[in-house]
Short mmCIF file of C-alpha atoms in Angstrom, two decimals:
data_model
loop_
_atom_site.label_atom_id
_atom_site.label_comp_id
_atom_site.label_asym_id
_atom_site.label_seq_id
_atom_site.Cartn_x
_atom_site.Cartn_y
_atom_site.Cartn_z
CA MET A 254 32.58 26.75 7.30
CA LYS A 255 29.43 25.24 8.75
CA LEU A 256 28.61 21.71 7.66
CA LEU A 257 24.98 21.24 6.70
CA LEU A 258 23.92 17.61 6.56
CA LEU A 259 20.89 17.21 4.35
CA LEU A 260 19.06 13.93 4.04
CA VAL A 261 16.72 12.92 1.26
CA VAL A 262 13.30 12.19 2.67
CA LEU A 263 11.47 9.75 0.45
CA LEU A 264 7.98 9.48 1.78
CA GLY A 265 6.82 6.06 2.73
CA VAL A 266 4.09 5.18 0.28
CA ALA A 267 1.23 3.69 2.15
CA CYS A 268 1.13 0.08 2.29
CA ALA A 269 -1.05 -1.52 -0.35
CA GLY A 270 -4.53 -1.68 1.17
CA GLU A 271 -7.86 -3.23 0.38
CA THR A 272 -8.13 -1.67 -3.04
CA GLN A 273 -4.63 -2.75 -4.05
CA ALA A 274 -4.37 -6.15 -2.44
CA THR A 275 -5.40 -9.28 -4.27
CA PRO A 276 -9.10 -8.86 -4.98
CA ILE A 277 -11.45 -11.32 -3.36
CA PRO A 278 -12.63 -13.58 -6.16
CA ARG A 279 -16.27 -13.45 -7.07
CA ALA A 280 -17.68 -16.40 -5.23
CA SER A 281 -19.82 -17.57 -8.12
CA ASN A 282 -17.82 -20.76 -8.74
CA TYR A 283 -20.14 -21.72 -11.57
CA GLN A 284 -22.06 -24.91 -11.01
CA VAL A 285 -22.14 -27.88 -13.34
CA PRO A 286 -25.17 -27.25 -15.60
CA LEU A 287 -28.35 -28.43 -13.95
CA VAL A 288 -29.67 -31.86 -14.78
CA LEU A 289 -33.33 -31.25 -15.63
CA PRO A 290 -36.16 -33.60 -16.53
CA ASN A 291 -36.50 -34.38 -20.19
CA ALA A 292 -39.42 -32.13 -21.02
CA PRO A 293 -39.61 -29.67 -23.92
CA GLY A 294 -39.89 -26.46 -21.88
CA LEU A 295 -37.23 -27.49 -19.39
CA SER A 296 -34.88 -28.70 -22.11
CA MET A 297 -34.98 -25.26 -23.72
CA ALA A 298 -34.32 -23.62 -20.33
CA GLN A 299 -31.35 -25.93 -19.81
CA GLY A 300 -29.90 -24.99 -23.19
CA ARG A 301 -30.16 -21.28 -22.47
CA PHE A 302 -28.66 -21.82 -19.02
CA ASP A 303 -25.72 -23.77 -20.45
CA SER A 304 -25.16 -21.05 -23.05
CA ALA A 305 -25.21 -18.38 -20.33
CA VAL A 306 -22.57 -20.23 -18.30
CA ARG A 307 -20.27 -20.40 -21.32
CA LEU A 308 -20.75 -16.71 -22.07
CA GLN A 309 -20.14 -15.83 -18.43
CA GLN A 310 -16.91 -17.79 -18.39
CA GLN A 311 -15.83 -15.99 -21.59
CA GLY A 312 -16.45 -12.60 -19.99
CA LYS A 313 -19.36 -11.76 -22.31
CA LEU A 314 -21.44 -10.36 -19.52
CA GLN A 315 -24.32 -8.66 -21.32
CA GLU A 316 -24.87 -11.72 -23.50
CA ALA A 317 -24.74 -13.94 -20.40
CA ILE A 318 -27.41 -11.86 -18.67
CA ALA A 319 -29.65 -12.15 -21.73
CA GLU A 320 -29.26 -15.94 -21.76
CA TYR A 321 -29.86 -16.32 -18.01
CA THR A 322 -32.93 -14.11 -18.35
CA ALA A 323 -34.19 -16.29 -21.19
CA ALA A 324 -33.62 -19.44 -19.11
CA ILE A 325 -35.53 -17.89 -16.20
CA SER A 326 -38.41 -16.93 -18.53
CA LEU A 327 -38.63 -20.55 -19.65
CA ASP A 328 -38.33 -21.93 -16.11
CA PRO A 329 -38.80 -19.40 -13.26
CA SER A 330 -37.80 -22.07 -10.71
CA LEU A 331 -34.14 -22.17 -11.79
CA ALA A 332 -32.47 -21.00 -8.59
CA GLN A 333 -28.98 -21.45 -10.07
CA ALA A 334 -29.85 -19.16 -12.97
CA TYR A 335 -30.70 -16.36 -10.53
CA ASN A 336 -27.51 -17.11 -8.58
CA ASN A 337 -25.31 -16.99 -11.66
CA ARG A 338 -27.02 -13.92 -13.09
CA GLY A 339 -26.37 -12.24 -9.75
CA ALA A 340 -22.69 -13.11 -10.15
CA VAL A 341 -22.69 -11.43 -13.56
CA TYR A 342 -24.21 -8.29 -12.07
CA MET A 343 -21.44 -8.36 -9.46
CA ASP A 344 -18.85 -8.52 -12.22
CA MET A 345 -20.55 -5.47 -13.74
CA GLY A 346 -20.30 -3.55 -10.46
CA GLN A 347 -24.02 -3.71 -9.65
CA PRO A 348 -24.25 -5.30 -6.18
CA GLU A 349 -27.76 -3.99 -5.48
CA THR A 350 -29.15 -5.75 -8.55
CA ALA A 351 -27.10 -8.83 -7.72
CA ILE A 352 -28.63 -9.01 -4.24
CA LEU A 353 -32.14 -9.09 -5.76
CA ASP A 354 -31.14 -12.13 -7.81
CA TYR A 355 -29.49 -13.84 -4.83
CA ASN A 356 -32.63 -13.20 -2.76
CA GLN A 357 -34.70 -14.95 -5.42
CA ALA A 358 -32.25 -17.85 -5.67
CA ILE A 359 -32.40 -18.38 -1.90
CA SER A 360 -36.20 -18.10 -1.91
CA LEU A 361 -36.33 -20.87 -4.52
CA ASP A 362 -33.64 -23.01 -2.86
CA PRO A 363 -32.86 -22.16 0.79
CA THR A 364 -30.07 -24.78 0.78
CA LEU A 365 -28.06 -23.18 -2.06
CA ALA A 366 -24.89 -22.36 -0.13
CA GLN A 367 -23.29 -20.45 -2.98
CA ALA A 368 -26.14 -17.97 -3.14
CA TYR A 369 -25.54 -17.05 0.51
CA SER A 370 -21.81 -16.80 -0.14
CA ASN A 371 -22.38 -14.63 -3.20
CA ARG A 372 -24.83 -12.41 -1.35
CA GLY A 373 -22.20 -12.06 1.35
CA LYS A 374 -19.74 -10.77 -1.27
CA ALA A 375 -22.32 -8.24 -2.45
CA TYR A 376 -22.80 -6.99 1.11
CA TYR A 377 -19.02 -6.84 1.50
CA ASP A 378 -18.70 -4.67 -1.58
CA GLN A 379 -21.33 -2.32 -0.11
CA GLY A 380 -19.39 -2.09 3.15
CA ASP A 381 -22.04 -4.01 5.11
CA LEU A 382 -19.61 -6.30 6.92
CA GLN A 383 -21.94 -7.70 9.57
CA ASN A 384 -24.50 -8.87 7.01
CA ALA A 385 -21.66 -10.24 4.89
CA LEU A 386 -20.39 -12.22 7.88
CA SER A 387 -23.84 -13.66 8.58
CA GLU A 388 -24.18 -14.75 4.95
CA TYR A 389 -20.83 -16.53 4.97
CA ASP A 390 -21.68 -18.22 8.27
CA GLU A 391 -24.87 -19.61 6.73
CA ALA A 392 -23.13 -20.63 3.52
CA LEU A 393 -20.52 -22.59 5.47
CA ARG A 394 -23.15 -24.15 7.72
CA LEU A 395 -24.85 -25.47 4.58
CA ASP A 396 -21.60 -26.49 2.89
CA PRO A 397 -18.54 -26.80 5.17
CA ARG A 398 -16.36 -27.46 2.11
CA LEU A 399 -17.23 -24.22 0.30
CA VAL A 400 -13.73 -22.87 -0.36
CA PHE A 401 -14.80 -19.40 -1.40
CA GLY A 402 -16.90 -19.10 1.73
CA TYR A 403 -13.77 -19.42 3.88
CA LEU A 404 -11.77 -17.22 1.53
CA ASN A 405 -14.30 -14.39 1.62
CA ARG A 406 -15.20 -14.70 5.29
CA GLY A 407 -11.49 -14.40 6.00
CA ALA A 408 -11.52 -11.09 4.15
CA VAL A 409 -14.45 -9.89 6.27
CA TYR A 410 -12.67 -10.82 9.50
CA ARG A 411 -9.59 -8.92 8.37
CA LYS A 412 -11.68 -5.88 7.51
CA LEU A 413 -13.25 -6.11 10.97
CA GLY A 414 -9.78 -6.00 12.53
CA LYS A 415 -9.67 -9.70 13.41
CA PRO A 416 -6.62 -11.00 11.52
CA GLU A 417 -6.30 -14.12 13.69
CA LYS A 418 -9.80 -15.26 12.69
CA ALA A 419 -9.04 -14.33 9.10
CA ILE A 420 -6.00 -16.61 9.17
CA GLN A 421 -8.06 -19.49 10.57
CA ASP A 422 -10.49 -19.22 7.66
CA LEU A 423 -7.73 -18.85 5.10
CA ASP A 424 -5.92 -21.86 6.56
CA GLU A 425 -9.09 -23.87 5.92
CA ALA A 426 -9.46 -22.50 2.39
CA ILE A 427 -5.87 -23.58 1.67
CA ARG A 428 -6.45 -27.00 3.24
CA LEU A 429 -9.44 -27.51 0.94
CA ASP A 430 -7.70 -26.09 -2.13
CA PRO A 431 -3.90 -25.78 -1.78
CA ARG A 432 -3.64 -24.30 -5.28
CA LEU A 433 -5.81 -21.22 -4.68
CA PRO A 434 -3.49 -18.19 -5.08
CA ALA A 435 -5.92 -15.67 -3.58
CA ALA A 436 -6.02 -17.59 -0.29
CA TYR A 437 -2.26 -17.25 0.15
CA ALA A 438 -2.34 -13.59 -0.91
CA ASN A 439 -5.15 -12.74 1.49
CA ARG A 440 -3.50 -14.67 4.32
CA SER A 441 -0.35 -12.67 3.63
CA ASN A 442 -2.33 -9.49 4.26
CA ALA A 443 -3.54 -10.85 7.59
CA TYR A 444 0.01 -11.83 8.59
CA ARG A 445 1.13 -8.33 7.64
CA ASP A 446 -1.54 -6.88 9.94
CA LEU A 447 -0.04 -8.93 12.78
CA GLY A 448 3.48 -7.75 11.98
CA LYS A 449 4.50 -11.22 10.80
CA THR A 450 6.43 -9.97 7.80
CA LYS A 451 8.35 -13.18 7.16
CA ASP A 452 5.15 -15.25 7.00
CA ALA A 453 3.52 -12.59 4.81
CA ILE A 454 6.42 -12.75 2.33
CA LEU A 455 6.32 -16.55 2.24
CA ASP A 456 2.60 -16.57 1.48
CA LEU A 457 2.98 -14.07 -1.34
CA GLY A 458 5.78 -16.20 -2.71
CA GLU A 459 3.39 -19.16 -2.81
CA ALA A 460 0.66 -17.06 -4.44
CA ILE A 461 3.12 -15.89 -7.09
CA LYS A 462 4.34 -19.43 -7.69
CA LEU A 463 0.75 -20.48 -8.42
CA ASP A 464 -0.12 -17.44 -10.56
CA GLN A 465 2.55 -15.11 -11.91
CA THR A 466 0.08 -12.73 -13.56
CA VAL A 467 -1.31 -10.91 -10.49
CA THR A 468 0.28 -7.47 -10.30
CA ALA A 469 -0.90 -6.79 -6.74
CA ASN A 470 1.05 -9.75 -5.37
CA PHE A 471 4.35 -8.43 -6.71
CA LEU A 472 3.49 -4.92 -5.54
CA ASN A 473 2.60 -6.08 -2.03
CA ARG A 474 5.64 -8.33 -1.70
CA GLY A 475 7.79 -5.45 -2.93
CA TYR A 476 6.37 -3.32 -0.15
CA LEU A 477 7.16 -6.00 2.43
CA TYR A 478 10.74 -6.29 1.14
CA ASP A 479 10.97 -2.50 1.17
CA ASP A 480 9.72 -2.34 4.75
CA SER A 481 12.27 -5.02 5.68
CA LYS A 482 15.08 -2.99 4.06
CA ARG A 483 15.58 -5.71 1.44
CA TYR A 484 15.76 -3.06 -1.23
CA LYS A 485 17.18 -5.05 -4.14
CA GLU A 486 14.41 -7.62 -3.82
CA ALA A 487 11.86 -4.81 -3.54
CA VAL A 488 13.11 -3.30 -6.80
CA LEU A 489 12.77 -6.66 -8.56
CA ASP A 490 9.17 -7.04 -7.43
CA TYR A 491 8.21 -3.47 -8.27
CA SER A 492 9.82 -3.94 -11.68
CA GLU A 493 7.75 -7.07 -12.29
CA ALA A 494 4.60 -5.21 -11.22
CA ILE A 495 5.46 -2.53 -13.78
CA ARG A 496 6.06 -5.14 -16.48
CA LEU A 497 2.62 -6.60 -15.82
CA SER A 498 0.90 -3.22 -15.45
CA PRO A 499 2.93 -0.47 -17.16
CA GLN A 500 0.43 2.21 -16.14
CA LEU A 501 0.52 1.40 -12.41
CA VAL A 502 1.46 4.67 -10.74
CA ASP A 503 2.00 3.16 -7.30
CA ALA A 504 4.71 0.83 -8.57
CA TYR A 505 6.70 3.74 -10.03
CA LEU A 506 6.25 5.73 -6.82
CA ARG A 507 7.49 2.88 -4.67
CA ARG A 508 10.37 1.86 -6.90
CA GLY A 509 11.40 5.50 -7.14
CA ALA A 510 11.43 5.74 -3.35
CA VAL A 511 13.60 2.63 -3.06
CA TYR A 512 16.02 3.89 -5.69
CA GLY A 513 16.34 7.06 -3.64
CA ILE A 514 17.14 5.10 -0.50
CA MET A 515 19.73 3.09 -2.44
CA GLY A 516 21.38 6.31 -3.64
CA GLU A 517 20.38 5.73 -7.28
CA THR A 518 18.94 9.22 -7.55
CA ASP A 519 18.77 9.43 -11.34
CA LYS A 520 16.68 6.26 -11.44
CA ALA A 521 14.50 7.62 -8.66
CA ILE A 522 13.80 10.78 -10.64
CA SER A 523 13.08 8.78 -13.80
CA ASP A 524 10.45 6.71 -11.97
CA LEU A 525 8.90 9.77 -10.36
CA ASP A 526 8.80 11.53 -13.74
CA ARG A 527 6.83 8.56 -15.05
CA ALA A 528 4.47 8.57 -12.07
CA ILE A 529 3.77 12.28 -12.57
CA ARG A 530 3.12 11.81 -16.30
CA LEU A 531 0.63 9.07 -15.48
CA ASN A 532 -1.05 11.10 -12.75
CA PRO A 533 -0.04 14.75 -12.32
CA ASP A 534 -2.17 15.15 -9.18
CA ILE A 535 -0.22 12.94 -6.75
CA ALA A 536 1.41 15.24 -4.24
CA VAL A 537 3.84 12.66 -2.86
CA ALA A 538 5.37 12.16 -6.31
CA TYR A 539 6.40 15.82 -6.45
CA SER A 540 7.66 15.74 -2.86
CA ASN A 541 9.77 12.66 -3.46
CA ARG A 542 11.15 14.04 -6.70
CA GLY A 543 11.90 17.30 -4.92
CA ALA A 544 13.82 15.39 -2.27
CA ALA A 545 15.76 13.60 -5.01
CA TYR A 546 16.63 16.89 -6.72
CA ASN A 547 17.80 18.22 -3.38
CA ASP A 548 20.04 15.19 -3.03
CA LEU A 549 21.51 15.95 -6.47
CA GLY A 550 22.35 19.47 -5.32
CA GLN A 551 19.54 21.08 -7.32
CA PRO A 552 17.52 22.84 -4.59
CA GLU A 553 15.82 25.23 -7.03
CA LYS A 554 14.21 22.29 -8.84
CA ALA A 555 13.43 20.74 -5.48
CA ILE A 556 11.54 23.85 -4.39
CA GLU A 557 9.52 23.91 -7.63
CA ASP A 558 8.38 20.35 -7.00
CA LEU A 559 7.69 20.94 -3.33
CA ASP A 560 5.67 24.05 -4.13
CA GLN A 561 3.46 21.85 -6.32
CA ALA A 562 3.22 19.15 -3.67
CA ILE A 563 2.04 21.74 -1.14
CA ARG A 564 -0.49 23.17 -3.60
CA LEU A 565 -1.95 19.69 -4.01
CA ASP A 566 -1.86 18.85 -0.30
CA PRO A 567 -1.20 21.75 2.07
CA GLU A 568 -1.67 19.59 5.17
CA ASP A 569 1.29 17.22 4.77
CA ALA A 570 4.04 18.12 7.23
CA THR A 571 6.74 16.28 5.32
CA PHE A 572 6.31 18.48 2.25
CA TYR A 573 7.13 21.59 4.28
CA SER A 574 10.02 19.77 5.94
CA ASN A 575 11.47 18.83 2.56
CA ARG A 576 11.07 22.37 1.22
CA GLY A 577 12.65 23.76 4.36
CA ARG A 578 15.62 21.52 3.71
CA ALA A 579 15.92 22.87 0.17
CA TYR A 580 15.84 26.46 1.43
CA SER A 581 18.62 25.61 3.88
CA ARG A 582 20.63 24.23 1.01
CA LEU A 583 20.24 27.58 -0.73
CA GLU A 584 21.39 29.24 2.51
CA MET A 585 18.00 30.85 3.04
CA PRO A 586 17.55 29.88 6.69
CA GLU A 587 14.69 32.28 7.46
CA LYS A 588 12.51 30.71 4.76
CA ALA A 589 13.64 27.29 5.90
CA ILE A 590 12.61 27.99 9.49
CA LYS A 591 9.20 29.25 8.38
CA ASP A 592 8.55 25.99 6.51
CA LEU A 593 9.91 23.86 9.32
CA ASP A 594 7.78 25.68 11.89
CA GLU A 595 4.74 24.77 9.77
CA ALA A 596 5.90 21.16 9.45
CA ILE A 597 6.21 20.89 13.23
CA ARG A 598 2.81 22.55 13.73
CA LEU A 599 1.23 19.96 11.44
CA ASP A 600 3.17 17.04 12.95
CA PRO A 601 4.84 17.71 16.31
CA LEU A 602 6.37 14.21 16.21
CA LEU A 603 8.22 14.67 12.90
CA SER A 604 11.81 14.20 14.03
CA LEU A 605 13.25 15.16 10.63
CA ALA A 606 11.66 18.61 10.86
CA TYR A 607 13.39 19.30 14.18
CA GLY A 608 16.69 18.12 12.74
CA ASP A 609 16.28 20.33 9.69
CA ARG A 610 15.25 23.34 11.75
CA GLY A 611 18.34 22.79 13.87
CA ASN A 612 20.37 22.97 10.67
CA ALA A 613 18.69 26.25 9.72
CA TYR A 614 19.39 27.77 13.14
CA LYS A 615 22.97 26.58 12.80
CA LEU A 616 23.23 28.48 9.52
CA LEU A 617 22.12 31.60 11.39
CA GLY A 618 24.78 30.98 14.04
CA GLU A 619 22.10 30.34 16.69
CA PHE A 620 23.80 27.25 18.04
CA GLU A 621 21.91 26.99 21.34
CA ARG A 622 18.56 26.96 19.49
CA ALA A 623 19.99 24.48 17.00
CA ILE A 624 21.01 22.18 19.85
CA GLN A 625 17.52 22.39 21.35
CA ASP A 626 16.06 21.18 18.06
CA TYR A 627 18.63 18.41 17.73
CA ASP A 628 17.79 17.35 21.29
CA GLU A 629 14.12 17.04 20.34
CA ALA A 630 14.91 15.20 17.11
CA ILE A 631 16.98 12.66 19.06
CA HIS A 632 14.28 12.39 21.73
CA LEU A 633 11.81 11.42 18.98
CA ASP A 634 14.27 9.17 17.13
CA SER A 635 17.06 7.83 19.31
CA GLY A 636 18.90 6.44 16.28
CA PHE A 637 18.90 9.69 14.27
CA ALA A 638 22.53 9.64 13.12
CA SER A 639 22.61 13.02 11.36
CA ALA A 640 21.02 14.75 14.37
CA PHE A 641 23.87 13.47 16.54
CA ALA A 642 26.36 14.54 13.85
CA ASN A 643 24.95 18.04 13.48
CA ARG A 644 24.65 18.45 17.23
CA ALA A 645 28.33 17.50 17.51
CA ILE A 646 29.19 20.33 15.11
CA ALA A 647 26.99 22.82 16.98
CA LEU A 648 28.60 21.78 20.28
CA ALA A 649 32.03 22.22 18.71
CA GLU A 650 31.03 25.76 17.76
CA LEU A 651 30.31 26.37 21.45
CA GLY A 652 33.57 24.76 22.57
CA GLU A 653 31.83 21.82 24.28
CA ASP A 654 34.59 19.35 23.42
CA ALA A 655 33.55 16.46 25.67
CA LYS A 656 29.94 16.56 24.49
CA THR A 657 31.13 16.90 20.91
CA SER A 658 33.20 13.72 21.20
CA ASP A 659 30.28 11.87 22.76
CA ASP A 660 27.96 12.86 19.90
CA ILE A 661 30.56 11.87 17.31
CA GLU A 662 30.63 8.36 18.76
CA LYS A 663 26.84 8.12 18.79
CA ALA A 664 26.56 9.38 15.22
CA VAL A 665 29.10 6.79 14.07
CA LEU A 666 27.31 4.07 16.04
CA PHE A 667 24.16 4.76 14.03
CA GLY A 668 25.92 4.75 10.69
CA PHE A 669 27.33 8.23 10.09
CA PRO A 670 30.77 8.20 8.40
CA ARG A 671 33.40 8.94 11.05
CA GLU A 672 35.96 10.48 8.72
CA ALA A 673 33.56 13.05 7.26
CA LEU A 674 32.20 14.03 10.65
CA GLU A 675 35.58 14.36 12.34
CA ALA A 676 36.82 16.47 9.42
CA ALA A 677 33.82 18.79 9.80
CA VAL A 678 34.44 19.13 13.54
CA ARG A 679 38.13 19.91 12.92
CA ARG A 680 37.16 22.63 10.45
CA THR A 681 34.74 24.08 12.99
CA ARG A 682 37.37 24.11 15.72
CA GLY A 683 39.94 25.55 13.32
CA LYS A 684 37.83 28.65 12.79
CA LYS A 685 38.18 29.64 16.43
#
């Protein structure tokens, strides 16, 4: 009897990026209504301006634009009205129109720091990072205490690949306003870029303490816990993200992956079912569910899911690797090898594919070729416990007792159960 060691591969969902991290707040930071001279025309403009601010704060954006426009008609010199109307256009996803209003605000009042900061945010949203940086520089030159200027410039520095400078700006934003959740969340992202996971987790903890309603903060901290192998804490954070946003596909994907790692396969499948119902076009959801089915000893279902994953994304090496594993489980080594050859072609550094192809060759009784693949898997991942274990079995088939014993010890060192492996080796030797 040949022992085939099959591991579930739950794809690492990409870390939450710019679109998933805490959004940069709109830097409008509405001003106190302007104090205008007591003249009939100006008084009417002030009233419309005040009404617009209230509507803007209530999220009534179209009504706010109408009121700002009315205020501007009554007094075309109201720089703050242009600035705030620009902020409304930003909230409506119209940065080009917003920039026109910010331009006019700056033309009327070249010292209005917030207009530069807001125009910087509009450039940022358009992907024009250098112009965004220049705008924030000018805003902070005019007003060194402009919190949102530091907050948003920090985001630009991070996007430019300068996390250290981002942290400096976010430190200053926090110094000026220690109760600004977005500053801690954004600084966490910069710490994550530097590999400072502990600091990143602490900052997200502070952001969550200040505001427990931001889904992205729980999602991102869950990812950091996940990456740190603190799986129970990751599950708690992903669960909270789901409570806040029950339609958030990424949270189900990630929690499902963690459940798989923890061996709670039924829960993993339940989460992946939900992710697929919410979005049936995510290839990784099918691949992960296929891996979970394989772990449950249901390779036929695994192959159905992996077929769909490959239809959606035929360039992902891991999908072929997972399907190859399922074919091996069905004792169809030729099909397994075909898939694993493709996985290795797509990603020559995918250690799991070499390990799985070694298993397929072992099923065919081609132990020398199996050992070559295990060698490569171990070369790519020196802590690959199951590759050592399977190589030990292949070596036992060839009567290489000393090498077999050495691989048993290495497999156990990296976490493979000694009793199961030694029993498999005894069965292999007993066949001879």
